[in-house]
């Protein structure tokens, strides 16, 4: 049995907790939190909730630690620190800062002899894999990534910061016309505005100026100004009833040509439609946790990414079984 | 530069020849054939065409040999034999016999210290990867593979063997209703007939009994009897004009549930739309040829499959470059 620890018990931590139950070779050993442990109610009976300050005492009781904090401030500190003591997995998703994060984590994991796998999830994660395979098998080609339909937490937060807004949710939606242009193999150059639209559901405070709220949202730099944005005002009841989920998804499409004169076109399309963004991300984290433990048992150390892991390392099945059933 | 040899110069061999040109770190060293070399005209100037009997003399001139023969009789013999002298790649696609083929090739490659990667292409190949990733990240789920729309060589051959048939081509087509049922997450049990239909374009010999031909095709055991089959009689000119391509493709769909009570559904869909089945397969072969050379340079030996290869080994780019651009 692979003994797993969870560090951080928000949406992602809860997702990892339930994903572990779907993997018969894994068991949850402890959940670590920076809150007061008594205040955290987990959903697995008989499992300890501990303060993060005590985590090092679990050094020999955990085979892999899954870090479930945020990319902005938690993971840049926690992942290198925890890699001193544990094999670790994180979902660090600030694309531009991945090389820097890799370097910090690699240094720490090399020194401790542990394995770290960073930026695991679906983007970065499964989508990165698809971009890599696409580039490898169709070198004379181009890839496109679309996100949605799904909830963007960052944009929802931005809406909620607007004066007069009580609550709100934002959906990122890929533009069907752009998707079809890409699928045609035409290699279109697409502006930000042409690829995605943004749809907002907003609960205004009583007496707030809705026209002003709508204008402020639509003109918000870095968030909405570059997009065609729709704003719907709804009641708090409607928001809670119809928009409480955290769905997401998207598309990676690679088109390319083969033949002596590029006479044959090919389209590779990968898509995800996810009811729960954090639960799917958690499922990917757990699969790579298994790979980390296996690599560690083989004497590997240092930082890895999804691009460095053979697919067969993600499953419990033996190579023979996989060859027989999946090839 | 990676020095590549091609063994067998049919559709696949020609595809490999053109794919090599799209990969700047590779060069074609020689093409080997069992025909008389003078009779084989290749499309790359300055490259030797040699008889297969002389191949062993190229032992130190080739970094990886791509075997482009058929799975029925060529590869079961050629791959283990060639793995005695070369790092080799093949596209062995008789699914049921892969474990046996693996065993034979592995023995040979272990003894010679070479690397062999078998069953490379899109199914087995890219589709196998998708089935593996799907199973790993959604363990509480089910996967479905659909093929087409595309030309089945086996079924086209079967048509051409029918008495009174001059020529013919068969398309395998996935049934849209079945695809949508799978995408819904309903986990349908689908019969062979419900998943695919077969469409045949047939050129009858002059004076042949078309009704008899149609009946014979539709009732042919193992090929058509279990499917809804349509037969169109067309002229030889129409066949050559409209049906000379070798398109193919298909879908791998994984649906699954997450959450403590399986309350959230997810759909992963991977699809290929290929103008040329052999050229796409060739492109995949070439990418894995690169991986074989890298593994060999690391001291690895024995037989591998796509499931055993880290995605980053398929591309020329450095790990740092990949982290920066693809993650």
mmCIF file of N, CA and C in Angstrom, chain B residues 218-292:
data_model
loop_
_atom_site.group_PDB
_atom_site.id
_atom_site.type_symbol
_atom_site.label_atom_id
_atom_site.label_comp_id
_atom_site.label_asym_id
_atom_site.label_seq_id
_atom_site.Cartn_x
_atom_site.Cartn_y
_atom_site.Cartn_z
ATOM 1 N N UNK B 218 -22.348 -8.710 -48.053
ATOM 2 C CA UNK B 218 -23.084 -8.437 -46.807
ATOM 3 C C UNK B 218 -23.129 -9.633 -45.857
ATOM 4 N N UNK B 219 -23.048 -10.830 -46.419
ATOM 5 C CA UNK B 219 -23.161 -12.023 -45.566
ATOM 6 C C UNK B 219 -21.802 -12.612 -45.202
ATOM 7 N N UNK B 220 -20.727 -11.969 -45.617
ATOM 8 C CA UNK B 220 -19.394 -12.534 -45.388
ATOM 9 C C UNK B 220 -19.068 -12.587 -43.895
ATOM 10 N N UNK B 221 -18.820 -13.766 -43.404
ATOM 11 C CA UNK B 221 -18.512 -13.967 -41.977
ATOM 12 C C UNK B 221 -17.197 -13.288 -41.596
ATOM 13 N N UNK B 222 -17.091 -12.830 -40.361
ATOM 14 C CA UNK B 222 -15.895 -12.185 -39.791
ATOM 15 C C UNK B 222 -15.609 -10.801 -40.381
ATOM 16 N N UNK B 223 -16.187 -10.506 -41.540
ATOM 17 C CA UNK B 223 -15.917 -9.216 -42.171
ATOM 18 C C UNK B 223 -17.138 -8.288 -42.159
ATOM 19 N N UNK B 224 -18.285 -8.813 -42.641
ATOM 20 C CA UNK B 224 -19.430 -7.916 -42.833
ATOM 21 C C UNK B 224 -20.728 -8.375 -42.156
ATOM 22 N N UNK B 225 -20.829 -9.671 -41.892
ATOM 23 C CA UNK B 225 -22.114 -10.220 -41.430
ATOM 24 C C UNK B 225 -22.602 -9.556 -40.137
ATOM 25 N N UNK B 226 -21.685 -9.143 -39.275
ATOM 26 C CA UNK B 226 -22.090 -8.566 -37.984
ATOM 27 C C UNK B 226 -22.344 -7.068 -38.041
ATOM 28 N N UNK B 227 -22.274 -6.483 -39.233
ATOM 29 C CA UNK B 227 -22.407 -5.026 -39.380
ATOM 30 C C UNK B 227 -23.542 -4.664 -40.319
ATOM 31 N N UNK B 228 -24.015 -3.440 -40.198
ATOM 32 C CA UNK B 228 -24.878 -2.886 -41.230
ATOM 33 C C UNK B 228 -23.965 -2.401 -42.342
ATOM 34 N N UNK B 229 -24.097 -3.028 -43.485
ATOM 35 C CA UNK B 229 -23.183 -2.774 -44.596
ATOM 36 C C UNK B 229 -23.935 -2.197 -45.783
ATOM 37 N N UNK B 230 -23.363 -1.166 -46.383
ATOM 38 C CA UNK B 230 -23.935 -0.583 -47.596
ATOM 39 C C UNK B 230 -22.983 -0.879 -48.748
ATOM 40 N N UNK B 231 -23.539 -1.258 -49.891
ATOM 41 C CA UNK B 231 -22.703 -1.532 -51.067
ATOM 42 C C UNK B 231 -23.120 -0.588 -52.194
ATOM 43 N N UNK B 232 -22.158 0.182 -52.709
ATOM 44 C CA UNK B 232 -22.400 1.056 -53.858
ATOM 45 C C UNK B 232 -21.607 0.526 -55.041
ATOM 46 N N UNK B 233 -22.284 0.335 -56.169
ATOM 47 C CA UNK B 233 -21.543 -0.048 -57.374
ATOM 48 C C UNK B 233 -21.170 1.217 -58.135
ATOM 49 N N UNK B 234 -19.893 1.345 -58.434
ATOM 50 C CA UNK B 234 -19.419 2.517 -59.176
ATOM 51 C C UNK B 234 -18.471 2.051 -60.279
ATOM 52 N N UNK B 235 -18.106 2.987 -61.146
ATOM 53 C CA UNK B 235 -17.185 2.641 -62.239
ATOM 54 C C UNK B 235 -15.748 2.661 -61.733
ATOM 55 N N UNK B 236 -14.873 2.024 -62.463
ATOM 56 C CA UNK B 236 -13.445 2.022 -62.124
ATOM 57 C C UNK B 236 -12.909 3.461 -62.088
ATOM 58 N N UNK B 237 -13.404 4.296 -63.004
ATOM 59 C CA UNK B 237 -12.958 5.694 -63.045
ATOM 60 C C UNK B 237 -13.343 6.415 -61.751
ATOM 61 N N UNK B 238 -14.589 6.212 -61.339
ATOM 62 C CA UNK B 238 -15.041 6.846 -60.093
ATOM 63 C C UNK B 238 -14.220 6.360 -58.894
ATOM 64 N N UNK B 239 -13.963 5.073 -58.862
ATOM 65 C CA UNK B 239 -13.183 4.522 -57.749
ATOM 66 C C UNK B 239 -11.798 5.175 -57.705
ATOM 67 N N UNK B 240 -11.158 5.238 -58.870
ATOM 68 C CA UNK B 240 -9.809 5.821 -58.905
ATOM 69 C C UNK B 240 -9.824 7.310 -58.588
ATOM 70 N N UNK B 241 -10.879 7.997 -59.013
ATOM 71 C CA UNK B 241 -10.941 9.440 -58.820
ATOM 72 C C UNK B 241 -11.297 9.803 -57.374
ATOM 73 N N UNK B 242 -12.296 9.100 -56.820
ATOM 74 C CA UNK B 242 -12.847 9.521 -55.524
ATOM 75 C C UNK B 242 -12.371 8.697 -54.326
ATOM 76 N N UNK B 243 -11.740 7.574 -54.590
ATOM 77 C CA UNK B 243 -11.428 6.678 -53.466
ATOM 78 C C UNK B 243 -9.994 6.161 -53.494
ATOM 79 N N UNK B 244 -9.077 6.990 -53.991
ATOM 80 C CA UNK B 244 -7.693 6.519 -54.076
ATOM 81 C C UNK B 244 -6.909 6.810 -52.794
ATOM 82 N N UNK B 245 -7.422 7.631 -51.935
ATOM 83 C CA UNK B 245 -6.714 7.977 -50.696
ATOM 84 C C UNK B 245 -6.766 6.853 -49.670
ATOM 85 N N UNK B 246 -5.980 7.028 -48.605
ATOM 86 C CA UNK B 246 -5.995 6.050 -47.506
ATOM 87 C C UNK B 246 -6.242 6.800 -46.201
ATOM 88 N N UNK B 247 -7.383 7.492 -46.127
ATOM 89 C CA UNK B 247 -7.669 8.225 -44.892
ATOM 90 C C UNK B 247 -8.036 7.260 -43.769
ATOM 91 N N UNK B 248 -7.875 7.698 -42.553
ATOM 92 C CA UNK B 248 -8.384 6.927 -41.411
ATOM 93 C C UNK B 248 -8.453 7.841 -40.198
ATOM 94 N N UNK B 249 -8.708 7.243 -39.060
ATOM 95 C CA UNK B 249 -8.832 8.018 -37.843
ATOM 96 C C UNK B 249 -9.649 7.264 -36.825
ATOM 97 N N UNK B 250 -10.154 7.994 -35.850
ATOM 98 C CA UNK B 250 -10.958 7.331 -34.832
ATOM 99 C C UNK B 250 -10.993 8.129 -33.546
ATOM 100 N N UNK B 251 -11.552 7.477 -32.542
ATOM 101 C CA UNK B 251 -11.815 8.135 -31.264
ATOM 102 C C UNK B 251 -11.475 7.199 -30.108
ATOM 103 N N UNK B 252 -10.842 7.735 -29.074
ATOM 104 C CA UNK B 252 -10.771 7.035 -27.791
ATOM 105 C C UNK B 252 -11.466 7.937 -26.785
ATOM 106 N N UNK B 253 -12.509 7.415 -26.184
ATOM 107 C CA UNK B 253 -13.268 8.210 -25.210
ATOM 108 C C UNK B 253 -13.230 7.489 -23.865
ATOM 109 N N UNK B 254 -12.843 8.216 -22.826
ATOM 110 C CA UNK B 254 -12.889 7.676 -21.472
ATOM 111 C C UNK B 254 -13.886 8.512 -20.677
ATOM 112 N N UNK B 255 -14.848 7.865 -20.068
ATOM 113 C CA UNK B 255 -15.735 8.582 -19.172
ATOM 114 C C UNK B 255 -15.553 8.000 -17.776
ATOM 115 N N UNK B 256 -15.724 8.830 -16.771
ATOM 116 C CA UNK B 256 -15.552 8.336 -15.416
ATOM 117 C C UNK B 256 -16.150 9.281 -14.408
ATOM 118 N N UNK B 257 -16.152 8.816 -13.173
ATOM 119 C CA UNK B 257 -16.749 9.581 -12.085
ATOM 120 C C UNK B 257 -15.726 9.855 -11.009
ATOM 121 N N UNK B 258 -15.897 10.978 -10.323
ATOM 122 C CA UNK B 258 -15.094 11.250 -9.135
ATOM 123 C C UNK B 258 -16.024 11.727 -8.027
ATOM 124 N N UNK B 259 -15.440 11.959 -6.863
ATOM 125 C CA UNK B 259 -16.231 12.408 -5.716
ATOM 126 C C UNK B 259 -16.504 11.247 -4.782
ATOM 127 N N UNK B 260 -16.825 11.567 -3.558
ATOM 128 C CA UNK B 260 -17.036 10.516 -2.560
ATOM 129 C C UNK B 260 -18.127 9.559 -2.990
ATOM 130 N N UNK B 261 -19.142 10.074 -3.676
ATOM 131 C CA UNK B 261 -20.245 9.225 -4.132
ATOM 132 C C UNK B 261 -20.352 9.192 -5.650
ATOM 133 N N UNK B 262 -19.247 9.428 -6.319
ATOM 134 C CA UNK B 262 -19.249 9.415 -7.779
ATOM 135 C C UNK B 262 -20.185 10.457 -8.363
ATOM 136 N N UNK B 263 -20.298 11.608 -7.683
ATOM 137 C CA UNK B 263 -21.297 12.596 -8.087
ATOM 138 C C UNK B 263 -20.870 13.460 -9.269
ATOM 139 N N UNK B 264 -19.592 13.441 -9.622
ATOM 140 C CA UNK B 264 -19.134 14.268 -10.739
ATOM 141 C C UNK B 264 -18.642 13.412 -11.908
ATOM 142 N N UNK B 265 -19.145 13.757 -13.102
ATOM 143 C CA UNK B 265 -18.791 12.999 -14.304
ATOM 144 C C UNK B 265 -17.756 13.767 -15.128
ATOM 145 N N UNK B 266 -16.930 13.010 -15.833
ATOM 146 C CA UNK B 266 -15.892 13.607 -16.668
ATOM 147 C C UNK B 266 -15.806 12.844 -17.985
ATOM 148 N N UNK B 267 -15.520 13.579 -19.047
ATOM 149 C CA UNK B 267 -15.365 12.955 -20.367
ATOM 150 C C UNK B 267 -14.033 13.397 -20.963
ATOM 151 N N UNK B 268 -13.197 12.423 -21.303
ATOM 152 C CA UNK B 268 -11.935 12.679 -22.007
ATOM 153 C C UNK B 268 -12.098 12.123 -23.415
ATOM 154 N N UNK B 269 -11.859 12.948 -24.402
ATOM 155 C CA UNK B 269 -12.017 12.463 -25.778
ATOM 156 C C UNK B 269 -10.778 12.792 -26.610
ATOM 157 N N UNK B 270 -10.270 11.789 -27.285
ATOM 158 C CA UNK B 270 -9.109 11.959 -28.166
ATOM 159 C C UNK B 270 -9.531 11.501 -29.546
ATOM 160 N N UNK B 271 -9.283 12.315 -30.550
ATOM 161 C CA UNK B 271 -9.661 11.879 -31.892
ATOM 162 C C UNK B 271 -8.584 12.203 -32.905
ATOM 163 N N UNK B 272 -8.528 11.387 -33.915
ATOM 164 C CA UNK B 272 -7.609 11.578 -35.036
ATOM 165 C C UNK B 272 -8.406 11.638 -36.322
ATOM 166 N N UNK B 273 -8.075 12.598 -37.169
ATOM 167 C CA UNK B 273 -8.642 12.657 -38.522
ATOM 168 C C UNK B 273 -7.458 12.741 -39.467
ATOM 169 N N UNK B 274 -7.178 11.634 -40.163
ATOM 170 C CA UNK B 274 -5.931 11.489 -40.901
ATOM 171 C C UNK B 274 -6.192 11.380 -42.394
ATOM 172 N N UNK B 275 -5.575 12.254 -43.159
ATOM 173 C CA UNK B 275 -5.671 12.134 -44.624
ATOM 174 C C UNK B 275 -4.961 10.885 -45.118
ATOM 175 N N UNK B 276 -3.864 10.537 -44.445
ATOM 176 C CA UNK B 276 -3.093 9.370 -44.878
ATOM 177 C C UNK B 276 -2.711 8.527 -43.668
ATOM 178 N N UNK B 277 -3.347 7.382 -43.572
ATOM 179 C CA UNK B 277 -3.066 6.447 -42.482
ATOM 180 C C UNK B 277 -1.578 6.055 -42.460
ATOM 181 N N UNK B 278 -0.982 5.605 -43.579
ATOM 182 C CA UNK B 278 0.430 5.196 -43.507
ATOM 183 C C UNK B 278 1.380 6.354 -43.192
ATOM 184 N N UNK B 279 1.089 7.544 -43.685
ATOM 185 C CA UNK B 279 2.010 8.659 -43.400
ATOM 186 C C UNK B 279 1.940 9.092 -41.937
ATOM 187 N N UNK B 280 0.752 9.065 -41.343
ATOM 188 C CA UNK B 280 0.680 9.412 -39.923
ATOM 189 C C UNK B 280 1.391 8.347 -39.088
ATOM 190 N N UNK B 281 1.124 7.079 -39.406
ATOM 191 C CA UNK B 281 1.805 5.987 -38.697
ATOM 192 C C UNK B 281 3.316 6.159 -38.804
ATOM 193 N N UNK B 282 3.779 6.502 -39.983
ATOM 194 C CA UNK B 282 5.213 6.716 -40.205
ATOM 195 C C UNK B 282 5.763 7.825 -39.322
ATOM 196 N N UNK B 283 4.996 8.901 -39.185
ATOM 197 C CA UNK B 283 5.448 10.022 -38.363
ATOM 198 C C UNK B 283 5.603 9.602 -36.912
ATOM 199 N N UNK B 284 4.704 8.745 -36.448
ATOM 200 C CA UNK B 284 4.809 8.257 -35.078
ATOM 201 C C UNK B 284 6.037 7.346 -34.953
ATOM 202 N N UNK B 285 6.240 6.491 -35.943
ATOM 203 C CA UNK B 285 7.421 5.608 -35.938
ATOM 204 C C UNK B 285 8.714 6.415 -35.817
ATOM 205 N N UNK B 286 8.798 7.495 -36.562
ATOM 206 C CA UNK B 286 10.020 8.301 -36.576
ATOM 207 C C UNK B 286 10.251 8.964 -35.215
ATOM 208 N N UNK B 287 9.187 9.443 -34.591
ATOM 209 C CA UNK B 287 9.332 10.058 -33.262
ATOM 210 C C UNK B 287 9.856 9.031 -32.251
ATOM 211 N N UNK B 288 9.336 7.808 -32.318
ATOM 212 C CA UNK B 288 9.806 6.776 -31.381
ATOM 213 C C UNK B 288 11.193 6.255 -31.747
ATOM 214 N N UNK B 289 11.580 6.384 -33.014
ATOM 215 C CA UNK B 289 12.948 6.026 -33.398
ATOM 216 C C UNK B 289 13.936 6.904 -32.638
ATOM 217 N N UNK B 290 13.597 8.177 -32.517
ATOM 218 C CA UNK B 290 14.442 9.099 -31.750
ATOM 219 C C UNK B 290 14.567 8.624 -30.296
ATOM 220 N N UNK B 291 13.439 8.213 -29.727
ATOM 221 C CA UNK B 291 13.447 7.740 -28.336
ATOM 222 C C UNK B 291 14.310 6.488 -28.191
ATOM 223 N N UNK B 292 14.260 5.599 -29.181
ATOM 224 C CA UNK B 292 15.050 4.365 -29.108
ATOM 225 C C UNK B 292 16.543 4.680 -29.062
#
